[in-house]
């Protein structure tokens, strides 16, 4: 059996070099493909167009390129120029001034609040006429109006609103002039047994006061003014007295009374009215 050579011994065999194999390319197939494309009907229908040459404008200005045929064009956003610090400050000042001008114009258009004015009193003149008519001589028409006596026939059964000072009066059922009640007063040696009532009156107006009385020396009149009297112990007798109010007078006190130590007297159906206009009972 042969012994293999030692590893340290040199190899005398010739080294093999790699062999490069060149394969021929089929260039005829590529040429055939190009010929087929040229002969194709769709390919022959296309036309060749030259791309437009951009024109440069003087001073560095730019122009938009014409749109490519058959394609949708989109407008690019405008490029905003950048402002320097000085230009920004100027723009802010201009904006503030414009806002002030607009606000001032709006304040001129919007009406301001109006102040209520108090109308001046008209100055007196010869042509000025009073708005209310002067008091006439028409007779009053309701209780509480000037010239109307309350409880004139004492039919309420009480003295009020008559005021009988001194020797208080009373209401009796007999003797009466009309109705069911009458006033009775008793005069003493120190008191005339006066009964009175204060009523509203009109200034500068003439009134007529009347009433039916019975007794010795019975008086009918107005305080501070005129009065009249009669003596009629056996039956009722009528008394009438007229008086005129002052320029500012708005009330009057009418009364009826007897005489000192003359005993009882009676009064009924007392009336007060504007002279010539009658009165209410």
Tab-separated table of C-alpha atoms in Angstrom:
chain	number	residue	atom	x	y	z
A	1	UNK	CA	0.000	0.000	0.000
A	2	UNK	CA	1.488	3.342	-1.073
A	3	UNK	CA	2.227	5.976	1.539
A	4	UNK	CA	0.694	9.480	0.892
A	5	UNK	CA	3.151	12.271	0.495
A	6	UNK	CA	3.849	14.497	3.461
A	7	UNK	CA	2.017	17.840	3.717
A	8	UNK	CA	5.158	19.800	3.746
A	9	UNK	CA	6.134	18.641	0.310
A	10	UNK	CA	5.553	20.961	-2.687
A	11	UNK	CA	2.697	20.342	-5.159
A	12	UNK	CA	4.110	20.116	-8.635
A	13	UNK	CA	0.680	20.125	-10.379
A	14	UNK	CA	-0.287	22.989	-12.676
A	15	UNK	CA	-2.990	25.355	-11.256
A	16	UNK	CA	-6.223	25.630	-13.221
A	17	UNK	CA	-7.399	29.111	-14.291
A	18	UNK	CA	-11.159	30.032	-14.480
A	19	UNK	CA	-12.642	29.937	-17.893
A	20	UNK	CA	-14.916	32.934	-18.938
A	21	UNK	CA	-17.729	31.789	-21.152
A	22	UNK	CA	-19.217	34.472	-23.393
A	23	UNK	CA	-22.777	33.913	-24.495
A	24	UNK	CA	-23.865	35.748	-27.640
A	25	UNK	CA	-26.822	38.157	-27.136
A	26	UNK	CA	-29.816	37.949	-29.338
A	27	UNK	CA	-29.824	41.512	-30.693
A	28	UNK	CA	-32.027	40.465	-33.533
A	29	UNK	CA	-34.988	39.989	-31.185
A	30	UNK	CA	-34.687	43.579	-29.848
A	31	UNK	CA	-34.532	44.983	-33.339
A	32	UNK	CA	-37.528	42.937	-34.308
A	33	UNK	CA	-39.475	44.375	-31.319
A	34	UNK	CA	-38.661	47.940	-32.344
A	35	UNK	CA	-39.797	47.227	-35.894
A	36	UNK	CA	-43.061	45.796	-34.623
A	37	UNK	CA	-43.689	48.916	-32.553
A	38	UNK	CA	-43.042	51.224	-35.481
A	39	UNK	CA	-45.389	49.249	-37.677
A	40	UNK	CA	-48.156	49.224	-35.093
A	41	UNK	CA	-51.256	51.294	-36.123
A	42	UNK	CA	-51.668	52.971	-32.732
A	43	UNK	CA	-48.051	53.979	-32.639
A	44	UNK	CA	-48.201	55.545	-36.100
A	45	UNK	CA	-51.216	57.687	-34.934
A	46	UNK	CA	-49.131	59.595	-32.398
A	47	UNK	CA	-47.532	62.875	-33.270
A	48	UNK	CA	-44.343	64.231	-31.916
A	49	UNK	CA	-44.435	67.738	-30.418
A	50	UNK	CA	-41.535	69.789	-29.300
A	51	UNK	CA	-41.519	71.032	-25.735
A	52	UNK	CA	-41.994	74.811	-25.483
A	53	UNK	CA	-38.869	76.708	-24.664
A	54	UNK	CA	-39.397	78.978	-21.627
A	55	UNK	CA	-38.744	82.614	-22.279
A	56	UNK	CA	-36.927	84.601	-19.666
A	57	UNK	CA	-38.241	88.104	-19.061
A	58	UNK	CA	-35.971	90.981	-18.230
A	59	UNK	CA	-35.106	91.958	-14.666
A	60	UNK	CA	-35.592	88.477	-13.274
A	61	UNK	CA	-39.400	88.341	-13.713
A	62	UNK	CA	-40.975	84.897	-13.952
A	63	UNK	CA	-43.851	83.726	-16.130
A	64	UNK	CA	-46.024	80.673	-15.883
A	65	UNK	CA	-45.345	77.838	-18.367
A	66	UNK	CA	-48.179	76.974	-20.757
A	67	UNK	CA	-50.118	73.877	-19.727
A	68	UNK	CA	-49.083	70.593	-21.280
A	69	UNK	CA	-51.636	69.328	-23.826
A	70	UNK	CA	-54.026	66.713	-22.548
A	71	UNK	CA	-53.247	67.296	-18.861
A	72	UNK	CA	-55.176	69.126	-16.105
A	73	UNK	CA	-53.483	72.202	-14.881
A	74	UNK	CA	-53.462	73.232	-11.217
A	75	UNK	CA	-52.767	76.724	-10.006
A	76	UNK	CA	-49.910	76.853	-7.585
A	77	UNK	CA	-50.425	78.957	-4.427
A	78	UNK	CA	-49.126	82.492	-4.671
A	79	UNK	CA	-45.835	83.103	-3.020
A	80	UNK	CA	-46.237	85.751	-0.295
A	81	UNK	CA	-43.372	88.146	-0.165
A	82	UNK	CA	-41.623	88.427	3.125
A	83	UNK	CA	-41.624	91.837	4.792
A	84	UNK	CA	-38.757	93.292	6.680
A	85	UNK	CA	-39.029	94.674	10.239
A	86	UNK	CA	-39.531	98.239	9.015
A	87	UNK	CA	-42.209	97.197	6.547
A	88	UNK	CA	-44.071	95.186	9.227
A	89	UNK	CA	-44.124	98.187	11.569
A	90	UNK	CA	-45.427	100.384	8.757
A	91	UNK	CA	-48.159	97.831	7.991
A	92	UNK	CA	-49.236	97.755	11.674
A	93	UNK	CA	-49.401	101.566	11.809
A	94	UNK	CA	-51.481	101.677	8.620
A	95	UNK	CA	-53.887	99.008	9.964
A	96	UNK	CA	-54.367	100.869	13.271
A	97	UNK	CA	-55.003	104.144	11.466
A	98	UNK	CA	-57.537	102.489	9.152
A	99	UNK	CA	-59.374	100.956	12.141
A	100	UNK	CA	-59.509	104.372	13.845
A	101	UNK	CA	-60.942	105.989	10.724
A	102	UNK	CA	-63.583	103.250	10.399
A	103	UNK	CA	-64.558	103.575	14.100
A	104	UNK	CA	-64.872	107.336	13.804
A	105	UNK	CA	-67.101	106.969	10.752
A	106	UNK	CA	-69.344	104.459	12.552
A	107	UNK	CA	-69.668	106.804	15.530
A	108	UNK	CA	-70.918	109.508	13.191
A	109	UNK	CA	-73.523	107.184	11.677
A	110	UNK	CA	-74.860	105.755	14.977
A	111	UNK	CA	-77.119	108.291	16.739
A	112	UNK	CA	-76.209	109.010	20.332
A	113	UNK	CA	-78.643	108.975	23.301
A	114	UNK	CA	-80.990	111.902	23.358
A	115	UNK	CA	-81.593	113.817	26.551
A	116	UNK	CA	-85.140	114.448	27.657
A	117	UNK	CA	-85.853	118.117	27.632
A	118	UNK	CA	-88.389	119.784	29.825
A	119	UNK	CA	-90.687	121.977	27.786
A	120	UNK	CA	-90.439	125.585	28.783
A	121	UNK	CA	-93.505	127.164	30.281
A	122	UNK	CA	-95.271	129.413	27.787
A	123	UNK	CA	-94.744	133.086	28.430
A	124	UNK	CA	-97.883	135.062	29.183
A	125	UNK	CA	-99.216	137.012	26.261
A	126	UNK	CA	-102.363	138.797	25.269
A	127	UNK	CA	-103.399	135.939	22.960
A	128	UNK	CA	-103.126	133.270	25.670
A	129	UNK	CA	-106.506	131.861	26.615
A	130	UNK	CA	-107.255	129.789	29.731
A	131	UNK	CA	-107.733	126.070	29.171
A	132	UNK	CA	-110.502	125.722	31.743
A	133	UNK	CA	-113.726	127.636	31.793
A	134	UNK	CA	-114.566	129.944	34.656
A	135	UNK	CA	-117.063	128.675	37.251
A	136	UNK	CA	-120.613	128.974	36.022
A	137	UNK	CA	-123.793	129.438	37.977
A	138	UNK	CA	-125.042	125.941	37.220
A	139	UNK	CA	-126.324	124.078	40.251
A	140	UNK	CA	-124.226	121.200	41.655
A	141	UNK	CA	-125.383	117.769	40.579
A	142	UNK	CA	-123.865	115.305	43.071
A	143	UNK	CA	-123.043	114.913	46.755
A	144	UNK	CA	-119.533	116.148	47.508
A	145	UNK	CA	-119.564	118.813	44.826
A	146	UNK	CA	-119.630	122.493	45.806
A	147	UNK	CA	-122.943	123.698	47.285
A	148	UNK	CA	-124.391	120.344	48.314
A	149	UNK	CA	-125.495	119.788	51.907
A	150	UNK	CA	-125.199	116.291	53.351
A	151	UNK	CA	-128.139	114.842	55.295
A	152	UNK	CA	-130.270	117.944	54.624
A	153	UNK	CA	-133.561	116.427	55.888
A	154	UNK	CA	-132.004	114.362	58.717
A	155	UNK	CA	-133.562	111.247	57.220
A	156	UNK	CA	-130.436	109.251	58.100
A	157	UNK	CA	-131.637	109.242	61.714
A	158	UNK	CA	-128.404	110.828	62.968
A	159	UNK	CA	-126.908	114.288	63.394
A	160	UNK	CA	-123.703	113.731	61.325
A	161	UNK	CA	-122.289	115.529	59.433
A	162	UNK	CA	-124.017	118.369	61.226
A	163	UNK	CA	-122.163	119.573	64.301
A	164	UNK	CA	-124.321	120.652	67.260
A	165	UNK	CA	-122.118	122.383	69.836
A	166	UNK	CA	-123.172	123.412	73.354
A	167	UNK	CA	-126.567	121.803	73.885
A	168	UNK	CA	-126.486	118.773	71.548
A	169	UNK	CA	-129.392	118.442	69.169
A	170	UNK	CA	-131.469	115.351	68.561
A	171	UNK	CA	-133.451	113.711	65.754
A	172	UNK	CA	-137.219	113.510	66.176
A	173	UNK	CA	-140.073	111.977	64.239
A	174	UNK	CA	-142.554	114.766	65.078
A	175	UNK	CA	-143.121	117.491	64.215
A	176	UNK	CA	-141.552	117.196	60.720
A	177	UNK	CA	-141.934	119.240	57.542
A	178	UNK	CA	-141.545	116.288	55.154
A	179	UNK	CA	-140.267	112.765	55.365
A	180	UNK	CA	-139.981	110.978	58.670
A	181	UNK	CA	-137.280	112.897	60.559
A	182	UNK	CA	-136.396	116.449	61.671
A	183	UNK	CA	-133.775	118.218	63.820
A	184	UNK	CA	-134.632	119.393	67.362
A	185	UNK	CA	-132.500	121.900	69.244
A	186	UNK	CA	-133.002	123.233	72.794
A	187	UNK	CA	-131.715	126.731	73.518
A	188	UNK	CA	-130.791	127.600	77.072
A	189	UNK	CA	-130.076	130.857	78.834
A	190	UNK	CA	-126.402	130.486	77.911
A	191	UNK	CA	-126.503	128.676	74.572
A	192	UNK	CA	-128.438	129.009	71.269
A	193	UNK	CA	-128.123	125.250	70.446
A	194	UNK	CA	-126.494	125.950	67.053
A	195	UNK	CA	-126.046	123.137	64.542
A	196	UNK	CA	-123.776	123.801	61.519
A	197	UNK	CA	-122.149	122.074	58.541
A	198	UNK	CA	-119.083	123.086	56.440
A	199	UNK	CA	-119.484	122.612	52.691
A	200	UNK	CA	-117.335	123.221	49.601
A	201	UNK	CA	-118.137	126.303	47.547
A	202	UNK	CA	-116.789	128.035	44.455
A	203	UNK	CA	-115.051	131.419	44.575
A	204	UNK	CA	-116.943	134.511	43.437
A	205	UNK	CA	-120.275	132.664	43.414
A	206	UNK	CA	-123.619	133.674	44.924
A	207	UNK	CA	-125.432	130.948	46.866
A	208	UNK	CA	-128.934	130.681	48.278
A	209	UNK	CA	-129.497	128.927	51.629
A	210	UNK	CA	-133.025	127.984	52.629
A	211	UNK	CA	-134.792	125.741	55.151
A	212	UNK	CA	-137.993	125.086	57.047
A	213	UNK	CA	-137.950	126.002	60.743
A	214	UNK	CA	-140.392	126.059	63.674
A	215	UNK	CA	-140.036	127.797	67.061
A	216	UNK	CA	-139.458	131.181	68.661
A	217	UNK	CA	-136.694	133.193	67.118
A	218	UNK	CA	-135.057	130.615	64.883
A	219	UNK	CA	-132.056	131.792	62.816
A	220	UNK	CA	-130.623	130.582	59.483
A	221	UNK	CA	-127.358	131.949	58.053
A	222	UNK	CA	-123.659	131.543	57.098
A	223	UNK	CA	-120.730	132.121	59.452
A	224	UNK	CA	-119.035	135.451	58.798
A	225	UNK	CA	-121.866	136.463	56.484
A	226	UNK	CA	-125.567	137.245	56.466
A	227	UNK	CA	-128.405	135.550	58.350
A	228	UNK	CA	-132.172	135.763	58.744
A	229	UNK	CA	-134.672	134.706	61.422
A	230	UNK	CA	-138.345	134.125	62.054
A	231	UNK	CA	-140.647	133.274	64.935
A	232	UNK	CA	-143.211	130.573	64.163
A	233	UNK	CA	-144.022	128.486	67.238
A	234	UNK	CA	-147.192	126.919	65.828
A	235	UNK	CA	-145.903	125.593	62.488
A	236	UNK	CA	-143.043	125.388	60.009
A	237	UNK	CA	-141.985	128.524	58.174
A	238	UNK	CA	-139.455	128.866	55.415
A	239	UNK	CA	-136.302	130.988	55.755
A	240	UNK	CA	-134.025	132.013	52.816
A	241	UNK	CA	-130.719	133.898	52.815
A	242	UNK	CA	-128.202	134.616	50.040
A	243	UNK	CA	-124.436	135.141	50.262
A	244	UNK	CA	-121.520	135.597	47.807
A	245	UNK	CA	-118.183	133.840	48.251
A	246	UNK	CA	-114.851	135.662	48.064
A	247	UNK	CA	-112.310	135.465	45.202
A	248	UNK	CA	-110.351	132.685	46.908
A	249	UNK	CA	-113.045	131.140	49.092
A	250	UNK	CA	-113.561	127.387	48.683
A	251	UNK	CA	-115.649	126.505	51.764
A	252	UNK	CA	-118.460	127.964	53.859
A	253	UNK	CA	-120.161	127.048	57.161
A	254	UNK	CA	-123.958	127.276	57.235
A	255	UNK	CA	-125.956	127.063	60.481
A	256	UNK	CA	-129.338	127.010	62.127
A	257	UNK	CA	-129.988	127.864	65.813
A	258	UNK	CA	-132.579	129.217	68.312
A	259	UNK	CA	-132.329	132.063	70.740
A	260	UNK	CA	-131.300	132.263	74.357
A	261	UNK	CA	-133.877	130.859	76.751
A	262	UNK	CA	-136.462	130.423	73.995
A	263	UNK	CA	-136.725	126.668	74.379
A	264	UNK	CA	-137.019	124.139	71.579
A	265	UNK	CA	-136.802	124.766	67.842
A	266	UNK	CA	-137.115	122.413	64.851
A	267	UNK	CA	-135.437	122.421	61.405
A	268	UNK	CA	-136.070	120.295	58.311
A	269	UNK	CA	-135.350	120.192	54.552
A	270	UNK	CA	-132.329	122.529	54.509
A	271	UNK	CA	-130.934	123.258	51.019
A	272	UNK	CA	-127.972	125.103	49.515
A	273	UNK	CA	-127.625	125.973	45.860
A	274	UNK	CA	-126.221	128.537	43.472
A	275	UNK	CA	-128.507	131.566	43.427
A	276	UNK	CA	-131.005	131.161	40.589
A	277	UNK	CA	-130.079	127.472	40.083
A	278	UNK	CA	-132.095	125.869	42.873
A	279	UNK	CA	-130.750	123.331	45.303
A	280	UNK	CA	-131.088	119.762	46.532
A	281	UNK	CA	-133.188	118.676	49.454
